[in-house]
GROMACS .gro file of C-alpha atoms in nm:
model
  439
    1UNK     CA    1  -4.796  -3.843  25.820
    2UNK     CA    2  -4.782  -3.786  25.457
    3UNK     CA    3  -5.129  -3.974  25.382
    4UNK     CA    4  -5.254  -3.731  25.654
    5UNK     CA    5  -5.151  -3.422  25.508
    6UNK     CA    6  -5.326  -3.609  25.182
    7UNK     CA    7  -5.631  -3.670  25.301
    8UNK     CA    8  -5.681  -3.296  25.481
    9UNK     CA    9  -5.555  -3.176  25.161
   10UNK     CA   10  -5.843  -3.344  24.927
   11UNK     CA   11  -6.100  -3.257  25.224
   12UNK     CA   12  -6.009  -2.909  25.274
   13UNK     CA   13  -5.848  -2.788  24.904
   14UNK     CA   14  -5.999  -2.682  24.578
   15UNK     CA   15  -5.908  -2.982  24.461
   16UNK     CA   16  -6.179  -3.207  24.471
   17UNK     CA   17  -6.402  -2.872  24.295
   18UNK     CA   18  -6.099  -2.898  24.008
   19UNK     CA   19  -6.140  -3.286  24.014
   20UNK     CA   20  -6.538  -3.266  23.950
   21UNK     CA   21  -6.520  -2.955  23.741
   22UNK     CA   22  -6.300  -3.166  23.463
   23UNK     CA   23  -6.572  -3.462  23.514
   24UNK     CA   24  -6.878  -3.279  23.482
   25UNK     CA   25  -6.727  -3.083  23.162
   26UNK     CA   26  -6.587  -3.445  23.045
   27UNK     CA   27  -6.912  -3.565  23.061
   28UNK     CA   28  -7.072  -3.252  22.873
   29UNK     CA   29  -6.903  -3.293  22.604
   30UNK     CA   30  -6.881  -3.718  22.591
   31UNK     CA   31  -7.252  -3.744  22.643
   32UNK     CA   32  -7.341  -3.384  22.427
   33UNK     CA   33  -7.257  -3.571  22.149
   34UNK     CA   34  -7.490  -3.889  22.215
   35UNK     CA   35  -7.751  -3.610  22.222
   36UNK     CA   36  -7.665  -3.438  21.885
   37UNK     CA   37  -7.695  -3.809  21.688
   38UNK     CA   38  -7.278  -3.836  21.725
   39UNK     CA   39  -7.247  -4.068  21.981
   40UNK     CA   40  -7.162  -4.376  21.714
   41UNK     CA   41  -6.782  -4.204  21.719
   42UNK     CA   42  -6.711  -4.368  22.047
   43UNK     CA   43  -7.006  -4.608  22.182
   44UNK     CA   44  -6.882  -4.921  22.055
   45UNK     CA   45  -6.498  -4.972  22.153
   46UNK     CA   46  -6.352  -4.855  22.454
   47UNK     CA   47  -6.042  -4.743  22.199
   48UNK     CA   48  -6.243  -4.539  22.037
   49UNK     CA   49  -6.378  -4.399  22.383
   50UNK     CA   50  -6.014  -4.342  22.511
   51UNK     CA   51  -5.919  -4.114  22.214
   52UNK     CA   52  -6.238  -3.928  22.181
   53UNK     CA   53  -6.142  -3.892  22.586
   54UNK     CA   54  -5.829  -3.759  22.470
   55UNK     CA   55  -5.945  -3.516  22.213
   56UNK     CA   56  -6.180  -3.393  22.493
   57UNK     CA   57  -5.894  -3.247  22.635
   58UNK     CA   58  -5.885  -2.953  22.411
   59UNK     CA   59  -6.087  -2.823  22.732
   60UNK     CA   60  -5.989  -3.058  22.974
   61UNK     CA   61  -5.596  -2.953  22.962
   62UNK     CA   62  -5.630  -2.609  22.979
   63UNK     CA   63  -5.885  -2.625  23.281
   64UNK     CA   64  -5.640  -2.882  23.464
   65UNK     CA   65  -5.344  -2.585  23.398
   66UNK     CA   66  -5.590  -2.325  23.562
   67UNK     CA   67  -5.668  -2.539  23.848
   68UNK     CA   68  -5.309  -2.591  23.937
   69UNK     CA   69  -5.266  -2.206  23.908
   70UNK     CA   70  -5.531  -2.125  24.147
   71UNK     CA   71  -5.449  -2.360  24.396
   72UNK     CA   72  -5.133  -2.211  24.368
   73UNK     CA   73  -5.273  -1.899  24.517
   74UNK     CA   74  -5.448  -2.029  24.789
   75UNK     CA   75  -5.125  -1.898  25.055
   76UNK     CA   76  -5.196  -1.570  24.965
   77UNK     CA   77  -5.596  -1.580  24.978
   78UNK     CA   78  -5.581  -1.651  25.296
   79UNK     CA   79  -5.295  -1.419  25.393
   80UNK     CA   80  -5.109  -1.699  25.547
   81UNK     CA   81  -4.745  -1.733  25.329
   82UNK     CA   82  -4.577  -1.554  25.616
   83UNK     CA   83  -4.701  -1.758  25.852
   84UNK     CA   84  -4.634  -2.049  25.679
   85UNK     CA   85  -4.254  -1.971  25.638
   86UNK     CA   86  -4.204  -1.973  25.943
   87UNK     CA   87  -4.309  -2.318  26.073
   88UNK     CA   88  -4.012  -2.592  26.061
   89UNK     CA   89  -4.167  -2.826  25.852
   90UNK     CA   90  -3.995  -2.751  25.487
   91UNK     CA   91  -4.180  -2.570  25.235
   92UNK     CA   92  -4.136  -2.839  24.924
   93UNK     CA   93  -4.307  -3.071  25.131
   94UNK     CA   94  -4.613  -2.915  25.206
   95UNK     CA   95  -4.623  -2.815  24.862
   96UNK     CA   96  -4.586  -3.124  24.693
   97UNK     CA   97  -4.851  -3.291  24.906
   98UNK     CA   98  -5.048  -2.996  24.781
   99UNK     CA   99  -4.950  -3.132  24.458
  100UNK     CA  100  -4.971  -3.503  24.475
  101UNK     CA  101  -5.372  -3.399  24.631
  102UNK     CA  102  -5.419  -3.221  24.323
  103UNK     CA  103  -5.294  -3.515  24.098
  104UNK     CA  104  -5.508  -3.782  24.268
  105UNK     CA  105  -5.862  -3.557  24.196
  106UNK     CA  106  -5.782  -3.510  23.837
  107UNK     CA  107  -5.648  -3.902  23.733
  108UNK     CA  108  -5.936  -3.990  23.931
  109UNK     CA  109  -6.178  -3.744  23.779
  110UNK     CA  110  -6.053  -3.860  23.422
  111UNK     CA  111  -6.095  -4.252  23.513
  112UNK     CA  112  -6.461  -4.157  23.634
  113UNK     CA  113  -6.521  -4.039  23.328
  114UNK     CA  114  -6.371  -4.303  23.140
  115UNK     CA  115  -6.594  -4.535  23.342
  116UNK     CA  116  -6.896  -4.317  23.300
  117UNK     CA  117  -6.856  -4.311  22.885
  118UNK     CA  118  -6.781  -4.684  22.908
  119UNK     CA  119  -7.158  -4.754  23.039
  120UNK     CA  120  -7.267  -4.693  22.715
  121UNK     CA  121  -7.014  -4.933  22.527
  122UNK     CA  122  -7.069  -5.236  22.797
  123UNK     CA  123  -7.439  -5.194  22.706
  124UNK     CA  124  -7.440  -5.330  22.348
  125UNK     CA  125  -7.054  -5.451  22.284
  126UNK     CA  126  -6.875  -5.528  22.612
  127UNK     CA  127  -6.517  -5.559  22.705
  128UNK     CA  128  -6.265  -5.578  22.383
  129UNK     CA  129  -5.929  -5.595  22.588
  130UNK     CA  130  -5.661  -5.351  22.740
  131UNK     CA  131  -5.564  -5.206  22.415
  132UNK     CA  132  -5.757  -4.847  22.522
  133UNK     CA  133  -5.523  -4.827  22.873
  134UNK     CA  134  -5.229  -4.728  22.692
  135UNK     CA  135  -5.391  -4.403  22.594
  136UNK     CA  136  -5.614  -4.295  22.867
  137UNK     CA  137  -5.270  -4.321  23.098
  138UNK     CA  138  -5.098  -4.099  22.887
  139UNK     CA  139  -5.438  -3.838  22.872
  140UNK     CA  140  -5.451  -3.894  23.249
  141UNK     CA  141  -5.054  -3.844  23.320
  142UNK     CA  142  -5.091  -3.528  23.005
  143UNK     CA  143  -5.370  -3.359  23.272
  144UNK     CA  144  -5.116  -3.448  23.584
  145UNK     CA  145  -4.849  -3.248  23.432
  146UNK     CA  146  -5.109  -2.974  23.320
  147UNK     CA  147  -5.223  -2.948  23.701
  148UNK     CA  148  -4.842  -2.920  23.819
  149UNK     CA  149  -4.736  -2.707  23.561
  150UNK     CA  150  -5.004  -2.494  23.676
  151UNK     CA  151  -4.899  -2.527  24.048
  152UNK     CA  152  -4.571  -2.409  23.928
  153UNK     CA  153  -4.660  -2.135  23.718
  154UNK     CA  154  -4.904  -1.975  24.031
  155UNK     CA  155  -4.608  -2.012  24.269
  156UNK     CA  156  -4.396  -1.820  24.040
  157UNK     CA  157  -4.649  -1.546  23.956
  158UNK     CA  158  -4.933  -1.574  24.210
  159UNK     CA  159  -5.214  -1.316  24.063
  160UNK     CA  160  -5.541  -1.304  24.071
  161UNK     CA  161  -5.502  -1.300  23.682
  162UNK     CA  162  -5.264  -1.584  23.667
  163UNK     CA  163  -5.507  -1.879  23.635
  164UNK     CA  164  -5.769  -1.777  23.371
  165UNK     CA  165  -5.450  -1.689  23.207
  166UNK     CA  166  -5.332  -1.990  23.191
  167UNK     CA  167  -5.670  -2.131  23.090
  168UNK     CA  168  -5.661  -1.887  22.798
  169UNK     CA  169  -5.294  -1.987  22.701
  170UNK     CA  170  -5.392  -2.348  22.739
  171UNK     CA  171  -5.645  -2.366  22.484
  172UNK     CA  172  -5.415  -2.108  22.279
  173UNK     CA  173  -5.099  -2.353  22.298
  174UNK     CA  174  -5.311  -2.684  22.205
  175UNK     CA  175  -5.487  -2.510  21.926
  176UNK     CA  176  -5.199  -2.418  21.787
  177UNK     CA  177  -4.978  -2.686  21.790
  178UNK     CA  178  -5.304  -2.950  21.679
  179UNK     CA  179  -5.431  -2.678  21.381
  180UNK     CA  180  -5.002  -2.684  21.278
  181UNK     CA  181  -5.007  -3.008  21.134
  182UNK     CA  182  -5.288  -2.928  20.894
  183UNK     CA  183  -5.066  -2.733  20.638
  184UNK     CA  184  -4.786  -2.966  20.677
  185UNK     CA  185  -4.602  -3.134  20.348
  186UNK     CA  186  -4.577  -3.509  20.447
  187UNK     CA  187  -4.264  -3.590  20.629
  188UNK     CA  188  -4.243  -3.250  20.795
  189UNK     CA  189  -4.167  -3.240  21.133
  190UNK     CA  190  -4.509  -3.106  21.221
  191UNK     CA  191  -4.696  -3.376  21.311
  192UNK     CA  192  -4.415  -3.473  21.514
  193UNK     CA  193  -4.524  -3.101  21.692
  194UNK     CA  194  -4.861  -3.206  21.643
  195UNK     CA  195  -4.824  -3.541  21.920
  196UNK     CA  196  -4.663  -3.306  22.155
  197UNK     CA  197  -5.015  -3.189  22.275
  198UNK     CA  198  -5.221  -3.400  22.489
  199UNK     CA  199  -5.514  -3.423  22.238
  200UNK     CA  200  -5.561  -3.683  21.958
  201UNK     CA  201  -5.804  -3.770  21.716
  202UNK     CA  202  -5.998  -4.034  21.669
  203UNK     CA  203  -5.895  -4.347  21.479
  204UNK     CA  204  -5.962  -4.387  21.070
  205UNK     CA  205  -6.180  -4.694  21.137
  206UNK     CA  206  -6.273  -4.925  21.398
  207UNK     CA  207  -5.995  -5.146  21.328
  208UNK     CA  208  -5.693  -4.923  21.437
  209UNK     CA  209  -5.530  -4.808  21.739
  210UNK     CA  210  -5.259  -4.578  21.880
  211UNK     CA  211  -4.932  -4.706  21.762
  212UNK     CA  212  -4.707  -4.845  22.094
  213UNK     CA  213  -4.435  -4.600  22.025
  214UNK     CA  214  -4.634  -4.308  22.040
  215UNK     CA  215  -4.785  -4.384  22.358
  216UNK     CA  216  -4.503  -4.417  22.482
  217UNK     CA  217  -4.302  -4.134  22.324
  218UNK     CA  218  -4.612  -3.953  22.457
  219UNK     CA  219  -4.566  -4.033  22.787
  220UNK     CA  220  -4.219  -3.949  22.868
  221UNK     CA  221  -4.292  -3.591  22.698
  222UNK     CA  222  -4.617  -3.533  22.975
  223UNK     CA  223  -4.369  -3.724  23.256
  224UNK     CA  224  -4.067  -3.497  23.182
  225UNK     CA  225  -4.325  -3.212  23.191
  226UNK     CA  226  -4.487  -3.311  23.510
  227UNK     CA  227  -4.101  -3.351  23.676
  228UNK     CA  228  -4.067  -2.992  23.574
  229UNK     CA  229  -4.378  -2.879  23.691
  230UNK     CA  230  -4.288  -3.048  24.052
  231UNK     CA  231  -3.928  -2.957  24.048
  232UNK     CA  232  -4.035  -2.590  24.005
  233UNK     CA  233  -4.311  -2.594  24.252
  234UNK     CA  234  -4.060  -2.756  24.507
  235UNK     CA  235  -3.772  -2.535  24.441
  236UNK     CA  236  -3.677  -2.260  24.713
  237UNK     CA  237  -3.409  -2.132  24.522
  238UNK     CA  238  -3.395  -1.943  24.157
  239UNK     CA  239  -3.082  -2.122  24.071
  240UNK     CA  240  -3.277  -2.450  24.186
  241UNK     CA  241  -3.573  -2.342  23.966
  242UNK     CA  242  -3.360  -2.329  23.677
  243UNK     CA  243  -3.255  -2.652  23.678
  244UNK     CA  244  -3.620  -2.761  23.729
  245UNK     CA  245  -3.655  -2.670  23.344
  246UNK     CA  246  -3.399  -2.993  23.284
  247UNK     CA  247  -3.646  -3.234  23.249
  248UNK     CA  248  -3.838  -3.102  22.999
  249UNK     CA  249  -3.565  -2.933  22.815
  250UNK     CA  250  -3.449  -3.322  22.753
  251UNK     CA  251  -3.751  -3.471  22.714
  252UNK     CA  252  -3.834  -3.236  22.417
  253UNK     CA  253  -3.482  -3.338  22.260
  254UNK     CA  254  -3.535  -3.687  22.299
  255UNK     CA  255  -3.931  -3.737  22.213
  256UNK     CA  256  -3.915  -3.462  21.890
  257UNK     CA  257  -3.688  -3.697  21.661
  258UNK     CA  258  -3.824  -3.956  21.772
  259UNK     CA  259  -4.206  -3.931  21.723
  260UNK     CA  260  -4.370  -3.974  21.353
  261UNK     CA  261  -4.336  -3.722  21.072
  262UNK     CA  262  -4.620  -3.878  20.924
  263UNK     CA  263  -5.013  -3.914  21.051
  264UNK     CA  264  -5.041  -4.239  20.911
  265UNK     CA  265  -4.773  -4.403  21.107
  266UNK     CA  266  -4.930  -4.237  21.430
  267UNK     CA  267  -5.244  -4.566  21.421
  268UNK     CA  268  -5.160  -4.903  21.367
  269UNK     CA  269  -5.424  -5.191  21.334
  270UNK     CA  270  -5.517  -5.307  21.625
  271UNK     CA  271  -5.545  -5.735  21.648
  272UNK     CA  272  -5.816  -5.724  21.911
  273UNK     CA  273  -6.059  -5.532  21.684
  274UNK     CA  274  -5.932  -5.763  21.378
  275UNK     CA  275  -5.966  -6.083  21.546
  276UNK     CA  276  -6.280  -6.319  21.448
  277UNK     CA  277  -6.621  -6.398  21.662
  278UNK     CA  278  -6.798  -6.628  21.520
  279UNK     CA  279  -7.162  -6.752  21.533
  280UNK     CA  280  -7.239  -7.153  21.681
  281UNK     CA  281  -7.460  -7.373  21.385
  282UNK     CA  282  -7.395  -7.408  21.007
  283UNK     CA  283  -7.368  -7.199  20.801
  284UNK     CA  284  -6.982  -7.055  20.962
  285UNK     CA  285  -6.981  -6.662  20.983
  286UNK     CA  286  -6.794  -6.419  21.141
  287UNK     CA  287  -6.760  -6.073  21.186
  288UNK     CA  288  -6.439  -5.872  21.354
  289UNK     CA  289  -6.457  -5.871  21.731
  290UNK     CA  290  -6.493  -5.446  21.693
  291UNK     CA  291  -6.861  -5.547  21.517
  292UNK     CA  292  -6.975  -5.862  21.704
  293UNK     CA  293  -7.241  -5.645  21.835
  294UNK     CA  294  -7.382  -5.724  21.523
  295UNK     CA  295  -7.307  -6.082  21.466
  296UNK     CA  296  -7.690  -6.171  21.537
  297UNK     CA  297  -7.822  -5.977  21.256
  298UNK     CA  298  -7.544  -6.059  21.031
  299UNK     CA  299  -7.615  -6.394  21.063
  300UNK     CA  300  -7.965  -6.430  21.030
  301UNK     CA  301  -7.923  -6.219  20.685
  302UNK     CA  302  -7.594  -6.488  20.643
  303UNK     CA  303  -7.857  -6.761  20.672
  304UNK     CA  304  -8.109  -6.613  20.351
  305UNK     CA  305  -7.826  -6.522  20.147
  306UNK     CA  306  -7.622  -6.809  20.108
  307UNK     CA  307  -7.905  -7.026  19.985
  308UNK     CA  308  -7.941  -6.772  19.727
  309UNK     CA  309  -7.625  -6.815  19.628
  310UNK     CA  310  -7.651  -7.196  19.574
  311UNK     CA  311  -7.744  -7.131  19.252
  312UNK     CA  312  -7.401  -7.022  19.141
  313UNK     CA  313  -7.163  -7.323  19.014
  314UNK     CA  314  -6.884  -7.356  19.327
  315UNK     CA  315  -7.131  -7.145  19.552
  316UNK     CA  316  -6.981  -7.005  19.888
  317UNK     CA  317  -7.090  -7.245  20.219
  318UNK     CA  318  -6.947  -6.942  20.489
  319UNK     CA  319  -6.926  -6.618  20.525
  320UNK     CA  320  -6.667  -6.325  20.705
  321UNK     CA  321  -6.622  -5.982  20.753
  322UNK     CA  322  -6.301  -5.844  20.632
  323UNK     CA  323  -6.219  -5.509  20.753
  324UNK     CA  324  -6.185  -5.273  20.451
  325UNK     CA  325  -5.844  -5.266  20.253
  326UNK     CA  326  -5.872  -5.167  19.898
  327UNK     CA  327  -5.466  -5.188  19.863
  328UNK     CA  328  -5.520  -5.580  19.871
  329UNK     CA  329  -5.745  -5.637  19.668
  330UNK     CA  330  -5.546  -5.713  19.370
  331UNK     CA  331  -5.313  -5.932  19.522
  332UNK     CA  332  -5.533  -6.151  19.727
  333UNK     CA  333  -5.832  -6.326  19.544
  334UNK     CA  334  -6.148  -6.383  19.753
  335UNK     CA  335  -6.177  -6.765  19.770
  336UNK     CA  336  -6.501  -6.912  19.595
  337UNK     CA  337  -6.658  -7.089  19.919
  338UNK     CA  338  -6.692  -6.828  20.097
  339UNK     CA  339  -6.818  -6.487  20.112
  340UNK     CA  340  -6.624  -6.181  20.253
  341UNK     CA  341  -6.839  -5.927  20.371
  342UNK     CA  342  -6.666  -5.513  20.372
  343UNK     CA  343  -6.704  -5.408  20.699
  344UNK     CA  344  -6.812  -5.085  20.559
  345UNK     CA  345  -7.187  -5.274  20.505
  346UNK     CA  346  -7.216  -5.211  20.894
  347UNK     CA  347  -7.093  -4.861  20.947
  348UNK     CA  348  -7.439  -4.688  20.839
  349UNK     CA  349  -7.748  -4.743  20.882
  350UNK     CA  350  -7.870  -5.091  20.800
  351UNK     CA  351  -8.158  -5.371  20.872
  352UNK     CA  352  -8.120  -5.754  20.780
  353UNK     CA  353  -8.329  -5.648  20.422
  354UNK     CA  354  -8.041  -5.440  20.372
  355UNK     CA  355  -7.732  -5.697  20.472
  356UNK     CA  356  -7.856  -5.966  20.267
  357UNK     CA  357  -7.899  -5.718  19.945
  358UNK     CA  358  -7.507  -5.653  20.071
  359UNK     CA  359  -7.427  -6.001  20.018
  360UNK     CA  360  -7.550  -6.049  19.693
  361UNK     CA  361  -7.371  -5.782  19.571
  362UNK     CA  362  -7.163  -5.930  19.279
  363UNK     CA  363  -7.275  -6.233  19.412
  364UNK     CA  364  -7.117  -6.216  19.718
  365UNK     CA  365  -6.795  -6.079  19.678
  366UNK     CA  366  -6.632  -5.756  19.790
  367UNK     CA  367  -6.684  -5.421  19.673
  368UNK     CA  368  -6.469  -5.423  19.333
  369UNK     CA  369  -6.535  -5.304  19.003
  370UNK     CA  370  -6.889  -5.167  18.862
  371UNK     CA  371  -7.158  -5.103  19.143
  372UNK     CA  372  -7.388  -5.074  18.883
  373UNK     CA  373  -7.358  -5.440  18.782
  374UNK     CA  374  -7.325  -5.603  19.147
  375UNK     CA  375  -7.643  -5.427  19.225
  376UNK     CA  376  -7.802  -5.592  18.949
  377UNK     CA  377  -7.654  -5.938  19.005
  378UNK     CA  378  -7.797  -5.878  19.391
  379UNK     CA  379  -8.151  -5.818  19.250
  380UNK     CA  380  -8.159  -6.088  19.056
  381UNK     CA  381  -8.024  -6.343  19.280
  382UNK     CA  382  -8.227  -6.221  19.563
  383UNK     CA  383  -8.508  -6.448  19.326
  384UNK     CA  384  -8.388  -6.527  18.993
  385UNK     CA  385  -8.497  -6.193  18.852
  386UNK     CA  386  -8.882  -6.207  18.890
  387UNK     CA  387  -8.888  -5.913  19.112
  388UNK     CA  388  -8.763  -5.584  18.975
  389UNK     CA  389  -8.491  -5.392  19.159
  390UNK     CA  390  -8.626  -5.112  19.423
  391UNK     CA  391  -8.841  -4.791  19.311
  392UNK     CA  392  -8.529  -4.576  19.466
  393UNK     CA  393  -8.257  -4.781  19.230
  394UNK     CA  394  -8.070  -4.598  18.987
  395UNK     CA  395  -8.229  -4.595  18.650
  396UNK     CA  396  -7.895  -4.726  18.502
  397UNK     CA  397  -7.978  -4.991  18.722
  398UNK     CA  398  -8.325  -5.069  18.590
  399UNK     CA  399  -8.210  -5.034  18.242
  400UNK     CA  400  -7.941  -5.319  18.291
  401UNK     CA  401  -8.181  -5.556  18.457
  402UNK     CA  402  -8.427  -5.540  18.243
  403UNK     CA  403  -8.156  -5.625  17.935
  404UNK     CA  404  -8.039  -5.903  18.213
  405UNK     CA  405  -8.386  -6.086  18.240
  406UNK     CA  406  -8.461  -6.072  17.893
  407UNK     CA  407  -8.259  -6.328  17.836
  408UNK     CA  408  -8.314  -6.694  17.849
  409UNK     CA  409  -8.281  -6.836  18.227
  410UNK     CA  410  -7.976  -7.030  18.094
  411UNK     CA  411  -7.804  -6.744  17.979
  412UNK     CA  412  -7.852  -6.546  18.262
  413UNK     CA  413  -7.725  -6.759  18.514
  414UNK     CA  414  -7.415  -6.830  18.288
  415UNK     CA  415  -7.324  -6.359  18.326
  416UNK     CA  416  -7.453  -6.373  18.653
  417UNK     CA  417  -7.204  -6.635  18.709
  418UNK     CA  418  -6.943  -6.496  18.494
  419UNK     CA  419  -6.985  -6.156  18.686
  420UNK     CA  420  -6.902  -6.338  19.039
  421UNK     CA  421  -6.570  -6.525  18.869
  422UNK     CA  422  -6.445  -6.204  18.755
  423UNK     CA  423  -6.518  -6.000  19.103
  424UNK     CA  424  -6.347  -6.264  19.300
  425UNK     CA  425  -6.011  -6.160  19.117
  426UNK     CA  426  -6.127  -5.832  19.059
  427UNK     CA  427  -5.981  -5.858  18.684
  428UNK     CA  428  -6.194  -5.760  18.372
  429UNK     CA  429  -6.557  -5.523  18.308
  430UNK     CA  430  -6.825  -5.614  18.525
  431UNK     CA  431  -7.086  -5.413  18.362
  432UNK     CA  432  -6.999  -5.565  18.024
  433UNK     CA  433  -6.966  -5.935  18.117
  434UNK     CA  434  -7.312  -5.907  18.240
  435UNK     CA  435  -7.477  -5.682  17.933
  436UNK     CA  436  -7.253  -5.880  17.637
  437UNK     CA  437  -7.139  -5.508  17.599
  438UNK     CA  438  -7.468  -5.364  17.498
  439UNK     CA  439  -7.510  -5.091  17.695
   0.00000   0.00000   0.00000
């Protein structure tokens, strides 16, 4: 009986309009930003996709809390709550079938679109794990409780003002509580306010995720709202209503403490995106699994580089992307046969010219200490320094090469050389152990 009721309710209901009306806007605003050159944010992990999902719903919320308040009025559209009163069949359970209807178009609208935004990742990088489900359950259980909520609110006042109210206050509620947190003082409780909206922003780098405990903090705060939002809705009674507020009334007092004062505790790194793909053949390199869409082109520039290199005494065999962490770079030396290439080489724009320039750079070391110098060690080792750097290069730069190559070839493999030792540790003046300290 009750999977009756369901299916007349998502044939015959607004529901199915609410249900596309949150894809098609989804969608808008996923694929609007492919079109204006920002698509990057999200097309290559379905992590990234998940939150940029969630910070869609800005929108998405408040239209979910309208659409619950004007199916709310649909009794009294169609001048039939007297009617309806009367039958024997109780009035909570017509209503929450109305409700559970309205629940299955929007968690299946927000999965569509999920699916739709993930055509564009499976094209170039594929599937990187579960780690995304976590969040678009809580986004899809956030717009559940949004759509109940609303339910509630357009049983309680049913006028013909009630739902574009609600969108209004929707949009007025998140925009406070997410623009809060940006005159906070570090261990305030307002970010903790901040992760009580649905929305969240997208992740510092490709190598982070949502932190477990927030999820899940997260998701008791939209289930205790949803329970209130159906308890209300349900209700015949004013007392009864009243004690719908329970739910969230607790769930506020439990989630509050418990969520993260500070933003940086909200992402943690995330061991999928960390973990290593590497190419078949000699020479070994790897990049992170959250850039093996690029493991082609970083090895073929891998393959011209580290016969550059040879020249070097101890010369790296191997090379590896390490996702960027300046904090540990003093305490962990790079090892000398290998080469550990900063993920931040493949964030911009790039061609294989570019990556194997990259991997010179201080003769193949990280990014530490002067730029000016590791660009000039990468010009010269790219052949020896019979080829002046690029017309665009800096003219501090030029000036420093040209001191460089002036030298006998001895001599400038020994600072060449003696620029690479000290990068590895990261100790001592780059610029000056490749000048003599003429500068």
């Amino acid at each position: 009986m009750t999977g009756r009721v369901l299916r007349i309710e998502l044939r015959r209901s607004s529901v199915l309009v609410s249900g596309a009306a949150l894809l098609v806007i989804g969608l808008v605003l996923l694929y609007g930003a492919v079109a204006n050159g920002q698509g990057e944010v999200w097309d290559r992990r379905w992590v990234e996709l998940a939150l940029v999902q969630r910070f869609a719903l800005l929108l998405l919320w408040p239209l979910a809390l309208g659409a619950g308040g004007w199916l709310a009025r649909r009794d009294r559209r169609a001048g039939m709550e007297e009617l309806l009163s009367s039958t024997s069949r109780p009035g909570w359970q017509r209503r929450t079938a109305t409700a559970g209807a309205l629940a299955i178009a929007l968690v299946v609208a927000y999965f569509l679109l999920l699916a739709l935004g993930a055509v564009r990742i499976a094209t170039t990088t594929g599937f990187d794990g579960l780690g995304w489900l976590p969040i678009a359950v809580v986004g899809a259980l956030s717009v559940v409780a949004a759509g109940w909520l609303g339910l509630a609110i357009g049983r309680l006042v049913p006028s013909v003002l009630t739902p574009p109210l609600l969108v209004v206050f929707g949009l007025v509620a998140i925009g406070t509580v997410t623009e809060v947190v940006k005159y906070a003082q570090p261990g305030q409780w307002t970010n903790a306010v901040n992760l009580l909206a649905p929305t969240l922003t997208t992740a510092p780098d490709d190598f982070t995720t949502v932190a477990p405990n927030v999820n899940l903090l997260q998701g008791l705060w939209f289930l205790a709202l949803a329970a209130t939002g159906i308890g209300v809705l349900a209700a015949s009674r004013p007392g009864h209503r009243l004690l719908a507020g329970i739910p969230a009334v607790l769930g506020l007092a439990l989630v509050l403490p418990l969520l993260p004062r500070s933003p940086a505790a909200v992402f943690v790194t995330d061991p999928t995106a960390t973990a290593l793909v590497c190419a078949q053949g000699s020479p070994h390199v790897c990049v992170t699994r959250a850039d093996r869409a690029d493991l082609a082109e970083v090895t073929a520039a891998a393959r011209r580089a580290l016969p550059l290199l040879a020249v070097l005494p101890d010369p790296p065999s191997a090379l590896q992307e390490i996702p960027e962490d300046p904090s540990s770079i003093p305490a962990h030396p790079q090892p000398t046969d290998m080469v550990w290439f900063d993920s931040e080489n493949l964030a911009g724009p790039h061609d294989e010219d570019d990556l194997v320039l990259r991997m010179l750079a201080g003769g193949g070391t990280r990014p530490c200490g002067d730029p000016i110098a590791r660009s000039v060690v990468a010009d010269w080792l790219l052949d020896q320094g019979h080829t002046p750097p690029a017309a665009a290069s800096a003219p501090e730069v030029w000036q420093t090469w040209r001191q460089l190559v002036a030298l006998p070839p001895a001599e400038q493999l020994r600072r060449v050389a003696a620029v690479r030792a000290a990068a590895l540790t990261c100790h001592g003046d780059l610029l000056s152990t490749l000048t003599g300290g003429a500068q």
